[in-house]
Coordinates of C-alpha atoms in Angstrom, one line a residue:
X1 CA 0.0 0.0 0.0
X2 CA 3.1 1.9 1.3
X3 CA 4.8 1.6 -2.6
X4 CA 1.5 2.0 -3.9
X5 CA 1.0 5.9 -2.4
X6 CA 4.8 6.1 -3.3
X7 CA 4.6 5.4 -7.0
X8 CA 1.1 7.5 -6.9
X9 CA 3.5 10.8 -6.0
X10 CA 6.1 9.9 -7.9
X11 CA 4.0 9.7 -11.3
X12 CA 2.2 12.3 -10.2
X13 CA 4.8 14.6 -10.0
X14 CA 6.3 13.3 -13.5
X15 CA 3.0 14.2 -15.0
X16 CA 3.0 17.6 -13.8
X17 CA 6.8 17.7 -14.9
X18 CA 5.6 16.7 -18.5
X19 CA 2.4 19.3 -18.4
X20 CA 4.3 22.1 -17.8
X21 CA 7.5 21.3 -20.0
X22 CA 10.0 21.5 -17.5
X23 CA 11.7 18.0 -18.6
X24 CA 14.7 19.1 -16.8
X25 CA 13.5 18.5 -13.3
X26 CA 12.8 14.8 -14.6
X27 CA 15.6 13.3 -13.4
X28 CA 15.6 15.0 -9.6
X29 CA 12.0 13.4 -9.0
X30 CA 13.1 10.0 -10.3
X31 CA 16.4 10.0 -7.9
X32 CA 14.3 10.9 -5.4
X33 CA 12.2 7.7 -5.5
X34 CA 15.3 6.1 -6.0
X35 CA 14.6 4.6 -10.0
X36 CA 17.7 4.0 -11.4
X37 CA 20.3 6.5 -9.1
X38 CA 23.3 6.0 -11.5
X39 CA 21.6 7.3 -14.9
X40 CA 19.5 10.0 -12.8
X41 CA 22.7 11.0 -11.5
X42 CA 24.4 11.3 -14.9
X43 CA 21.7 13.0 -16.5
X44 CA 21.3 15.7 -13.3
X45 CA 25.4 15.9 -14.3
X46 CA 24.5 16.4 -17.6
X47 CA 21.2 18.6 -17.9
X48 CA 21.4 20.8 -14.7
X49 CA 25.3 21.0 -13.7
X50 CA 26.8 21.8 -16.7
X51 CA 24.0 24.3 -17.7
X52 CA 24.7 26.3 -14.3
X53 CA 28.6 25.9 -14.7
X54 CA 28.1 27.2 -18.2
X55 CA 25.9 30.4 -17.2
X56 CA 28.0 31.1 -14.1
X57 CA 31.4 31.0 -16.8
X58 CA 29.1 33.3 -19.0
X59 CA 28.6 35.5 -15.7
X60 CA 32.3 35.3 -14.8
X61 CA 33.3 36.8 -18.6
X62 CA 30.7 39.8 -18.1
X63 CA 31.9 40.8 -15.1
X64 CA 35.8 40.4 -16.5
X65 CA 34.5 41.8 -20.0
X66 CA 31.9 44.4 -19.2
X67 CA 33.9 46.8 -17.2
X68 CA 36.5 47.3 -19.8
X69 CA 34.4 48.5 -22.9
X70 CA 33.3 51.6 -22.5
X71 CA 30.3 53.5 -24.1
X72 CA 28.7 56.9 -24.8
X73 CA 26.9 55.8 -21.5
X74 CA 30.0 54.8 -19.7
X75 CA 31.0 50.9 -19.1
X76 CA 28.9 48.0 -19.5
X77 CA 27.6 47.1 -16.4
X78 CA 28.5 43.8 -14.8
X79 CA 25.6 41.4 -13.4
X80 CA 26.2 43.1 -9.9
X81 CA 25.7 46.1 -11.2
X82 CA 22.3 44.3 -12.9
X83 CA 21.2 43.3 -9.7
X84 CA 21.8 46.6 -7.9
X85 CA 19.3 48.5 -10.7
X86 CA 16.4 46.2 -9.6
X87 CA 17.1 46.5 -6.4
X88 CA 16.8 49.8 -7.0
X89 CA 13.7 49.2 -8.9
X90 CA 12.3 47.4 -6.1
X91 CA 13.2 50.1 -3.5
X92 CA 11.4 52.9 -6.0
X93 CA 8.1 50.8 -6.3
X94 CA 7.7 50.5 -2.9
X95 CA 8.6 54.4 -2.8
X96 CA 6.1 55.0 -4.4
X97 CA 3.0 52.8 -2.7
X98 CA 4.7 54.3 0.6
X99 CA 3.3 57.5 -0.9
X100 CA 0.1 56.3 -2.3
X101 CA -0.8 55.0 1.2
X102 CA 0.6 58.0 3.1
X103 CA -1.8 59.7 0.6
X104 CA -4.7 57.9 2.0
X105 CA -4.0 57.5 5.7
X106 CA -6.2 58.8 8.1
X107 CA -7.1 59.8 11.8
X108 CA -4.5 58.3 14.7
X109 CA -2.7 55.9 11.9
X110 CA -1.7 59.3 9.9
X111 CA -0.1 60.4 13.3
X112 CA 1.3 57.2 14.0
X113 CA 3.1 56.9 10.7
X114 CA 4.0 60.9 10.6
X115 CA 5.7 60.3 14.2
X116 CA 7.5 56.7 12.8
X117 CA 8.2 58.8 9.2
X118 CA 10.1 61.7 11.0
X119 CA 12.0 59.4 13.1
X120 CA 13.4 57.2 10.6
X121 CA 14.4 60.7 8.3
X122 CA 16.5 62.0 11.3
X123 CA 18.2 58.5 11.4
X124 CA 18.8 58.5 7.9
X125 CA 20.1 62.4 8.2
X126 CA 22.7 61.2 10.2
X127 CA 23.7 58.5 8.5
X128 CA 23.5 60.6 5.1
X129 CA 26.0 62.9 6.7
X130 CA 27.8 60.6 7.9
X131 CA 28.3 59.0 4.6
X132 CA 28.9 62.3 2.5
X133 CA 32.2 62.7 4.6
X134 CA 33.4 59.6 3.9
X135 CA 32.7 60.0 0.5
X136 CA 34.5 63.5 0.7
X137 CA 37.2 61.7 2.7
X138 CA 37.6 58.6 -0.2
X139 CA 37.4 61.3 -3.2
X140 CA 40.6 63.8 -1.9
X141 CA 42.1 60.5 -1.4
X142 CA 41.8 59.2 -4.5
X143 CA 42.2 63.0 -5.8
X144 CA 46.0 62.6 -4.5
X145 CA 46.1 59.5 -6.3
X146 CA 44.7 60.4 -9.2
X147 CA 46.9 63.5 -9.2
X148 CA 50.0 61.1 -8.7
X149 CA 48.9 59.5 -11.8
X150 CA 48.3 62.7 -14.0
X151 CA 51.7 64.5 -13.1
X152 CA 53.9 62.4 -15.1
X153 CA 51.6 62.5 -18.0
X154 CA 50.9 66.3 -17.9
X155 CA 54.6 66.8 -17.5
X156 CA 55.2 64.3 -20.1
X157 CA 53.0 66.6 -22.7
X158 CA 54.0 69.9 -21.6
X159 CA 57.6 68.9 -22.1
X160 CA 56.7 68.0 -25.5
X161 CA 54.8 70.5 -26.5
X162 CA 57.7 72.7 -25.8
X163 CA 60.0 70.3 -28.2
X164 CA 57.2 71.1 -31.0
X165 CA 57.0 74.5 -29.9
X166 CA 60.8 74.8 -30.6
X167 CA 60.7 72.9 -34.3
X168 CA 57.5 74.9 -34.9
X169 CA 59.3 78.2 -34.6
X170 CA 62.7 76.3 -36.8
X171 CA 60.6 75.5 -39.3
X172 CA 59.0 78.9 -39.6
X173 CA 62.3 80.4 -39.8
X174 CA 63.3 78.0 -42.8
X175 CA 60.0 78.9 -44.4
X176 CA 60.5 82.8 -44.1
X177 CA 64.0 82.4 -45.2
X178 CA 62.9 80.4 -48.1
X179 CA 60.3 82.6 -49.0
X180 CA 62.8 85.3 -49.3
X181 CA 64.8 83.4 -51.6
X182 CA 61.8 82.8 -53.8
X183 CA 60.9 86.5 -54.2
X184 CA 64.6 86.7 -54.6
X185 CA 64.5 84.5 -57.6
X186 CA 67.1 82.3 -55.9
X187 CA 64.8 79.9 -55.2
X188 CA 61.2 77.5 -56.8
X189 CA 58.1 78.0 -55.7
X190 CA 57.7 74.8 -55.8
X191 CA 60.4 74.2 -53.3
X192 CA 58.5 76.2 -51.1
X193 CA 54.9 74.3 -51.5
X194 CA 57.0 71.1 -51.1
X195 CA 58.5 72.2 -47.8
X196 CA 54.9 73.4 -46.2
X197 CA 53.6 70.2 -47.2
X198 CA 56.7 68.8 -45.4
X199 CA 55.8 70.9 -42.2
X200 CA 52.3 70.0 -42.4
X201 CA 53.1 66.2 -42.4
X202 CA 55.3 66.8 -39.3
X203 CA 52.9 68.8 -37.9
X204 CA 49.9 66.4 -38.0
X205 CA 52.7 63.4 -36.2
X206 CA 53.4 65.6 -33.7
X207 CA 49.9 66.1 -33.2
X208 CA 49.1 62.7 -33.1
X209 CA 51.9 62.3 -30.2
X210 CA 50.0 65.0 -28.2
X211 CA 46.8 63.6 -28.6
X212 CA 48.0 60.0 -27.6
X213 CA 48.8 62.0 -24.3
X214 CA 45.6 64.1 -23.8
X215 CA 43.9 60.4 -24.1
X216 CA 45.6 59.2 -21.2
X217 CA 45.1 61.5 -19.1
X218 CA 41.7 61.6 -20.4
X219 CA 41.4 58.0 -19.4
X220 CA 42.7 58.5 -16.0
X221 CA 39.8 61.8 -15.1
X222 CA 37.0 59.4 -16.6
X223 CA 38.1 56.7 -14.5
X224 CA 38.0 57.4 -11.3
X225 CA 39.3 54.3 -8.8
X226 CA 36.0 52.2 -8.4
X227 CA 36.0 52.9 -4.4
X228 CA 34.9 56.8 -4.8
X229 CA 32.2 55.5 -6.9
X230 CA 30.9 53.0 -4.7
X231 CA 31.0 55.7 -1.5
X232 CA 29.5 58.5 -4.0
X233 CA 26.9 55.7 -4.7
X234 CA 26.5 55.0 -1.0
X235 CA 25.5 58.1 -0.3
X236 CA 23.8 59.2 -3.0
X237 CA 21.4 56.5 -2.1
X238 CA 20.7 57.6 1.4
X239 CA 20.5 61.1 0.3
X240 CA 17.6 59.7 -2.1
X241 CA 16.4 58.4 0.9
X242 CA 16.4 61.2 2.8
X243 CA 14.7 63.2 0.2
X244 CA 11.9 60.2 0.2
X245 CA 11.2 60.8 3.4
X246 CA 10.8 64.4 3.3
X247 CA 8.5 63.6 0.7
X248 CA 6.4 61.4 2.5
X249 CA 6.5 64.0 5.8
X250 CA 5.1 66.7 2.9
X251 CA 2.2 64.0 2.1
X252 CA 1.5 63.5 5.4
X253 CA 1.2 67.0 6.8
X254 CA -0.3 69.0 3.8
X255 CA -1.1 66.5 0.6
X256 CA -3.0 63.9 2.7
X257 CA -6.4 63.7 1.2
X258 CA -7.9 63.6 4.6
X259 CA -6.4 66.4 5.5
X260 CA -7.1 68.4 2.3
X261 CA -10.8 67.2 3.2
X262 CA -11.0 68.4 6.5
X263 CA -9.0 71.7 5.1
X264 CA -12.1 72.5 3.1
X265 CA -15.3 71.5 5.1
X266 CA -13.4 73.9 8.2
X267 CA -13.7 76.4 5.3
X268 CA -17.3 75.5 5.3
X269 CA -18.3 75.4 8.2
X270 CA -16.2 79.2 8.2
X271 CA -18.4 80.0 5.4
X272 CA -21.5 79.1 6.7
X273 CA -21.1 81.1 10.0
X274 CA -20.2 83.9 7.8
X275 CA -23.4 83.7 5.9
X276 CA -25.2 83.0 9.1
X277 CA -23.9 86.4 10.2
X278 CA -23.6 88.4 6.7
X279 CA -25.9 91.9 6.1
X280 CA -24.5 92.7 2.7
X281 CA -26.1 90.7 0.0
X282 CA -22.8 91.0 -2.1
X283 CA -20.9 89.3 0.9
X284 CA -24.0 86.7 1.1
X285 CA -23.3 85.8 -2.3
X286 CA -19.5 85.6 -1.7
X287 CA -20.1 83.5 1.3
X288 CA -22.7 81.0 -0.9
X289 CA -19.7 80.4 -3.5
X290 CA -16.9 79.8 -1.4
X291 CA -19.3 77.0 0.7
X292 CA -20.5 75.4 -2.9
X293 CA -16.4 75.2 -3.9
X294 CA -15.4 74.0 -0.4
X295 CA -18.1 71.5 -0.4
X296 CA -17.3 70.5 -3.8
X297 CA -13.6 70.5 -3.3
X298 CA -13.7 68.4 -0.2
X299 CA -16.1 66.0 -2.1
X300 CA -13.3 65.4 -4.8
X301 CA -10.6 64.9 -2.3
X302 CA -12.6 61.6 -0.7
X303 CA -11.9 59.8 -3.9
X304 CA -8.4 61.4 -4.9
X305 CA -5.8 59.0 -5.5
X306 CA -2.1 59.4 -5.3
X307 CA -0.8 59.9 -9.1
X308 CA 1.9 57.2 -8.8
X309 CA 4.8 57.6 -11.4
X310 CA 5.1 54.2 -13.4
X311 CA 7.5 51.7 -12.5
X312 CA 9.1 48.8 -14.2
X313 CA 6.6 46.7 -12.6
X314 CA 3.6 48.6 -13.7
X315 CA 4.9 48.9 -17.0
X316 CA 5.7 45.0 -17.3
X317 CA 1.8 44.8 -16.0
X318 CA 0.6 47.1 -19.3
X319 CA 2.7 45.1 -21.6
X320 CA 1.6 41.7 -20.4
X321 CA -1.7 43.3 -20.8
X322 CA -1.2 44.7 -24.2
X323 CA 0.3 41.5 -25.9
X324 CA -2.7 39.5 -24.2
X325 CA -5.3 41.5 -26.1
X326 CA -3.5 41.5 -29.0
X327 CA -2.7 37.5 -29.1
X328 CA -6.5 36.9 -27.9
X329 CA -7.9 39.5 -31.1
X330 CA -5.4 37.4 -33.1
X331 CA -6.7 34.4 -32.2
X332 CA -9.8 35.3 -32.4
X333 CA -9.2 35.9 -36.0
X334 CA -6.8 33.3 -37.1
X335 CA -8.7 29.9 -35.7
X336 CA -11.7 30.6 -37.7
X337 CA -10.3 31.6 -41.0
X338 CA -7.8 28.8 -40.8
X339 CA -10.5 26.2 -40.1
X340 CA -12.3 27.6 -43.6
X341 CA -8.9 27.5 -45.5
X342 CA -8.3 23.5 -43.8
X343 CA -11.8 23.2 -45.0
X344 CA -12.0 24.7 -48.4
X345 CA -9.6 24.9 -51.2
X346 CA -11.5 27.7 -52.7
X347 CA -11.2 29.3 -49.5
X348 CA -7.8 28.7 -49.2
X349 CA -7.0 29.7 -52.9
X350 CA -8.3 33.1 -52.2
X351 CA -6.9 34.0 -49.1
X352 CA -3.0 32.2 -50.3
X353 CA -2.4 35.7 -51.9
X354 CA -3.4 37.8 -48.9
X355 CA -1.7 35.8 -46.5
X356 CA 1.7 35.8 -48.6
X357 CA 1.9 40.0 -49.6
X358 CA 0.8 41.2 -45.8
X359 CA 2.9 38.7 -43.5
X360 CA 6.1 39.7 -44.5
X361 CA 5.3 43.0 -43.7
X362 CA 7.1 45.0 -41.3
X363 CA 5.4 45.5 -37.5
X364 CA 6.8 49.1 -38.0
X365 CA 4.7 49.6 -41.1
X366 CA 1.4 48.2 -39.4
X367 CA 1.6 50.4 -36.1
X368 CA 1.9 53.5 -38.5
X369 CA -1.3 52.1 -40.8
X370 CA -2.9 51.7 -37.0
X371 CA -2.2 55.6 -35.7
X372 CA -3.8 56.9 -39.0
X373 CA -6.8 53.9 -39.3
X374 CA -7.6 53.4 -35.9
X375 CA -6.4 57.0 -34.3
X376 CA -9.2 58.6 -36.5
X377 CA -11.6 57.1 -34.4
X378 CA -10.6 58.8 -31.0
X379 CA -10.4 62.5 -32.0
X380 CA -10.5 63.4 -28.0
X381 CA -9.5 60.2 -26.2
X382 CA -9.8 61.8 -22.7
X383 CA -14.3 62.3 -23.2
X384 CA -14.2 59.1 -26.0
X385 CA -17.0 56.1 -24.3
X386 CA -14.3 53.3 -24.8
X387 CA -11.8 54.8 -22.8
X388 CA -13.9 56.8 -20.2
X389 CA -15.3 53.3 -19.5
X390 CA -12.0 51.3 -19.7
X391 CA -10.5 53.7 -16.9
X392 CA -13.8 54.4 -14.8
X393 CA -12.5 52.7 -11.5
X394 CA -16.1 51.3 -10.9
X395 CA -18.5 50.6 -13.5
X396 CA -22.4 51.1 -13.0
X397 CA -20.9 52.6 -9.5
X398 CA -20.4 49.3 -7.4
X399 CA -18.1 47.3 -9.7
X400 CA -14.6 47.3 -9.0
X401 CA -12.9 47.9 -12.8
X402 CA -9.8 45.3 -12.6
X403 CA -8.3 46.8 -15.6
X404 CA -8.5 50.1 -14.8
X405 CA -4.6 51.1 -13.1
X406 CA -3.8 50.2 -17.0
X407 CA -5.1 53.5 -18.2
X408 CA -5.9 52.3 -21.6
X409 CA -5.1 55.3 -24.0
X410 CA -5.2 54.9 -27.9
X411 CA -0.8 54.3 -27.8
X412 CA -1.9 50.8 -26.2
X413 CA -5.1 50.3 -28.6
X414 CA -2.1 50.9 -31.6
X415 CA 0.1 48.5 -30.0
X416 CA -2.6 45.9 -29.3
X417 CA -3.7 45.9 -33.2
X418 CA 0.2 45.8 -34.0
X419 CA 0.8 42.7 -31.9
X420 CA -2.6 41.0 -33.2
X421 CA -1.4 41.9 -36.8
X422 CA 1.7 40.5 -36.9
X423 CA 0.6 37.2 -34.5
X424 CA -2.1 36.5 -36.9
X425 CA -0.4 34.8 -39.7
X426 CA 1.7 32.1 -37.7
X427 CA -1.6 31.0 -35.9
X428 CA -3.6 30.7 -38.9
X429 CA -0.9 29.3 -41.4
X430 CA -0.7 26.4 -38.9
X431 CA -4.3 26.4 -38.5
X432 CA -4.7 25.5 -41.9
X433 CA -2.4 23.2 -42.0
X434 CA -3.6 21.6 -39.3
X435 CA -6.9 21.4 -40.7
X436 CA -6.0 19.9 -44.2
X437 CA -3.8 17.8 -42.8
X438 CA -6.7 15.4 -40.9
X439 CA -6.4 11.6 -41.4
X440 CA -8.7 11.1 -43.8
X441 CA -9.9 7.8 -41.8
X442 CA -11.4 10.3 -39.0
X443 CA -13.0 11.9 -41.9
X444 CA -14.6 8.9 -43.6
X445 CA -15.6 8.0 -39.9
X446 CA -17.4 11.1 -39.5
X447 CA -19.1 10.2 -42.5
X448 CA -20.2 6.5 -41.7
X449 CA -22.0 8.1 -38.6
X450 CA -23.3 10.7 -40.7
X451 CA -22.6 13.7 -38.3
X452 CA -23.5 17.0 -39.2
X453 CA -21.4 19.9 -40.0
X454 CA -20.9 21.1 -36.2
X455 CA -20.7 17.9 -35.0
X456 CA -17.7 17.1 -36.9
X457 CA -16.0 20.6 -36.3
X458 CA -16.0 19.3 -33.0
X459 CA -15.3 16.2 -32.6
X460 CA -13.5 15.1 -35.1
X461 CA -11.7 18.3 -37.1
X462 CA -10.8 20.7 -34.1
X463 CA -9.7 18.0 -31.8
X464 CA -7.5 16.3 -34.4
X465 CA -6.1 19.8 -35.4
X466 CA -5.0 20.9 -32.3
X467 CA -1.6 20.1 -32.0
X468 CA -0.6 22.4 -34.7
X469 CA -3.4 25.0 -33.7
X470 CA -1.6 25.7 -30.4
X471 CA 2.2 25.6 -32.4
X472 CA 0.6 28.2 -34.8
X473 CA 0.1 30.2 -31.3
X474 CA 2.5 29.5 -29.4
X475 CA 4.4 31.1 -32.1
X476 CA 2.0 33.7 -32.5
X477 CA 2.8 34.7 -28.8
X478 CA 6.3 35.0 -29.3
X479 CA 5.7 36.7 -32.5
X480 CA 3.1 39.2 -30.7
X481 CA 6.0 39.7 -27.2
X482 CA 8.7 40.5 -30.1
X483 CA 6.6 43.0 -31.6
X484 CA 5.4 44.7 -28.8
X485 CA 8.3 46.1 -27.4
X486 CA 9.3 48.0 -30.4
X487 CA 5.6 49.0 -30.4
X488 CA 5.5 50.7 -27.6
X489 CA 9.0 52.2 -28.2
X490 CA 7.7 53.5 -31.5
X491 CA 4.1 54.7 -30.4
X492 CA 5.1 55.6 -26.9
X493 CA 3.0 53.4 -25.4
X494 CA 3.8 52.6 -21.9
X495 CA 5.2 49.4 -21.3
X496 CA 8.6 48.0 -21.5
X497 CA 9.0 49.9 -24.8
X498 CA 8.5 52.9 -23.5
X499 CA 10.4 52.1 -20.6
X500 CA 13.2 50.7 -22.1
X501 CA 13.3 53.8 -24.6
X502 CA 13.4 56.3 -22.0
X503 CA 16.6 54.8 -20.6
X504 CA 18.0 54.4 -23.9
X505 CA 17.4 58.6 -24.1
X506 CA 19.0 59.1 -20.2
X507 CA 22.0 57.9 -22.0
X508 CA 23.5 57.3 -18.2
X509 CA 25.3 54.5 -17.1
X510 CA 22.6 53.6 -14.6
X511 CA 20.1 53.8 -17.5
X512 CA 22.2 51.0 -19.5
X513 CA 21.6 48.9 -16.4
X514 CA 18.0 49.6 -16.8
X515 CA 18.2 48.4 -20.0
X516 CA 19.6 45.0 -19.6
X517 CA 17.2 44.2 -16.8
X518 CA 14.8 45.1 -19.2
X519 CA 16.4 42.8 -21.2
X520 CA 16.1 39.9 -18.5
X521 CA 12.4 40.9 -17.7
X522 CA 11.4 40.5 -21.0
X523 CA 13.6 37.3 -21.9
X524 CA 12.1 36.1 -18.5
X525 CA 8.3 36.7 -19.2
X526 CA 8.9 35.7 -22.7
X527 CA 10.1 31.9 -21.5
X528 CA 7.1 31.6 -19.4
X529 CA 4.6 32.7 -21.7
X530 CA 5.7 29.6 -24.1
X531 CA 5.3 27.9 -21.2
X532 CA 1.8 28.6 -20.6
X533 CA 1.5 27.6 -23.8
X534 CA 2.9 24.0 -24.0
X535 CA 0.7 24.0 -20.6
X536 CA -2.4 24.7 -22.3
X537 CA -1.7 22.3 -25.0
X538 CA -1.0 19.3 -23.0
X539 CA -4.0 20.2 -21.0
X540 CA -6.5 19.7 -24.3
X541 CA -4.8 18.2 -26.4
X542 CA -3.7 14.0 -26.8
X543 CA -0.8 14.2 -28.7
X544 CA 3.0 13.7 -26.6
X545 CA 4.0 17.4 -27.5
X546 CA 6.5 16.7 -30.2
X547 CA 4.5 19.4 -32.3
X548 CA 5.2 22.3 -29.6
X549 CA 8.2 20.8 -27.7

């Protein structure tokens, strides 16, 4: 019974291995239950070892590599470097739902967290000044040494510039003297030409020999020794810090909502005693608009929310949202027109020279065809119906709207259509295919049993097609993830596009960071996304997933 629960888990746990692709941890589960330890152990050796040793060498030569090829933006920044910017991203995300809840606070938790926000910004004073001298302290040391490394060099050029000085001023004399001759008739013009292109060619080495110096010490002023940029780093972050917190005291104090809403009925309440009390009609009237403003003003701050900047998180969230609408509209799409073209040759025959002129076309091309098609549709996106229900944070006034943080604009309508364009060939080529490609012997069954038209679409002709339905989209998905980042670059969509645009613009070294774990986020959510779809296809389909594997 013992070995029967045993072997239960065990295949269990294979099948769930084999449903969600992840072959690799195969081996781990089978050593576990202890089937065959020698060829589990070689294959762990061989499928998980040597893939870790091999990223970790690939880690090892960034780290060597990267620091020593420098850029507009400065050098490449090693993995650690990687890390820190999402670290950083992480610590400016929760920045800014610090804010978003200091926005909200109210009554004895406000005080609470004003008392606990002020305490923590004089710790972090003190260690922020703390820091800056040491910081001051590492730079003038490594001033001395940087200054120990510049002296010979600067001493080094000005000794020869004097040298070239000197020939400079020979040379000139030779070239006045010869001139002479040459109005003198004792000498060629052409000796004269030939000796300034002579002095020209001596000129431009000599040049070349200063330059090679100004590079140096060039070289040596861009690269300061890495410990005055780790302590400037240091503190730079707790003076961000600092700064946050001040920020958050400012929120607290004089942008809480609750605040602002007691701030105005106060004003009210002043208003109405002054009305109670007013004798001039012209003050009654004064007194009458300021309460209708105050009372309108304080209604508006009850359902103010804190305007959050966007994050690399949020943005992710928009993109992942973006290239699901566009992958579902292309779906949406491709499934049924590829069933007809399986279905129908004439079908088929018509839509071949469609399919073959517009799929080669460039994603670029499409989001511009989109901005003109589509974008003449939303002359004033902020009052259009779609969007002023898309971003109404409760619809019909009671229902939470779980898509409405997105704040769908026409950029991510543009991007959408892009993605969906360019995902919709791939998913119905393979469609098609799949379609035409039916045993016939399923076919002729169909017809024995004499099953009608939507019978057989579902039982026999989308079942049997599936396989190279869901490799149609799980290219298609790929396809659509592709395509939306350069979207959103283009359109200025927000998303990872956009986000990974802006940084490109900062041009600053901590910006090329921001790009390459852009780079990983998008690799990263890429890889799962096929994933989900190898998932989904072993879920409903019967075949072993050599089609999608």
């Amino acid at each position: 019974m013992a070995d029967s629960t045993k072997d239960k888990i065990k295949y269990g746990l294979l099948k769930g291995i084999d449903v969600s692709g992840f072959k690799v941890l195969d081996p781990p589960v089978r050593l576990l239950f202890g089937e065959e330890p020698r060829k589990q152990v070689q294959d762990i050796a061989k499928y998980m070892l040597l893939p870790i040793v091999f990223v970790l060498v690939c880690l090892a030569v960034w780290t060597v590599m990267g620091p020593n090829h420098k850029t507009k933006s400065g050098e490449v920044p090693t993995p650690a470097r990687v890390m820190t910017a999402y670290q950083d991203n992480v610590r400016f995300d929760e920045r800014q739902q610090e804010k978003a809840d200091d926005f909200i606070v109210a009554g004895t938790e406000r005080e609470e967290t004003l008392a606990e926000t002020q305490a923590e910004l004089a710790r972090l004073e003190e260690e922020a000044g703390r820091l800056a001298k040491e910081s001051a302290s590492v730079a003038a040391e490594a001033k001395l040494e940087t200054e120990s490394k510049l002296s010979p060099l600067k001493a080094n050029l000005d000794e020869l510039k004097a040298v070239h000085k000197a020939a400079e001023d020979t040379r000139d004399a030779e070239m006045e003297k010869l001139a002479e001759a040459v109005v003198a008739k004792e000498a060629q013009p052409e000796q004269l030409v030939a000796l300034l292109r002579q002095n020209e060619a001596i000129e431009d080495a000599e040049k070349e020999k200063e330059d090679l110096i100004k590079d140096q010490i060039d070289e040596v002023l861009a690269n300061p020794p890495s410990e005055v940029k780790e302590a400037q780093m240091a503190a730079n972050r707790v003076a961000d810090e600092v700064q946050h917190y001040k920020k958050r005291i400012a929120i607290l104090t004089n942008e809480n909502r609750n605040v602002k809403e007691a701030e105005y009925l106060a004003k009210v309440e002043e208003g109405t005693a002054g009305l109670a009390t007013a004798e001039d009609p012209k003050k009654v009237v004064r007194e009458a608009k300021s309460i209708a403003k105050n009372a309108e003003r304080a209604e508006d701050a009850k359902t103010q929310t804190y305007p959050r900047t966007a994050t690399i998180f949020w943005q992710t969230k928009r993109s992942i949202a973006t290239v699901f609408v566009g992958f579902l509209l292309a779906a949406a799409l491709a499934i049924p027109i590829g069933i007809m073209c399986g279905l129908n040759r004439i079908v088929m025959a018509c839509l071949t020279p469609i399919i073959s002129i517009f799929r080669p076309v460039s994603p670029v091309v499409w989001l511009l065809i989109f901005q003109i098609i589509i974008g003449a549709f939303f002359p004033d996106p902020e009052t259009h119906p779609l969007f002023v229900t898309l971003n109404n944070d409760k619809w019909f006034g009671w229902i939470v709207n779980p898509i409405a943080f997105l704040q769908t604009n026409p950029a991510m309508i543009f991007s959408a259509c892009t993605v969906a364009m360019c995902a919709l060939w791939p998913a119905l080529v393979n469609t098609a295919l799949g379609v035409s490609s039916i045993d016939k012997d399923h076919l002729n069954v169909a017809n024995v049993l004499r099953l009608g038209f939507w019978s057989r679409l579902f039982k026999i002709i989308i079942p049997s097609s599936l396989p190279l339905v869901f490799a149609g989209l799980r290219i298609s998905l790929g396809v659509g993830w592709m395509v939306l980042i350069a979207a959103e670059a283009l359109s200025s969509s927000d998303g990872l596009g956009k986000f990974v645009w802006d940084e490109y613009q900062n041009g600053s070294s901590q910006s090329f960071a921001n790009i390459i774990l852009a780079c990983f986020v998008v690799g990263i959510i890429g890889f799962f996304l096929d994933r989900i779809m190898i998932f989904l296809q072993r879920l409903v389909s019967f075949d072993d997933g050599s089609a999608t594997a």
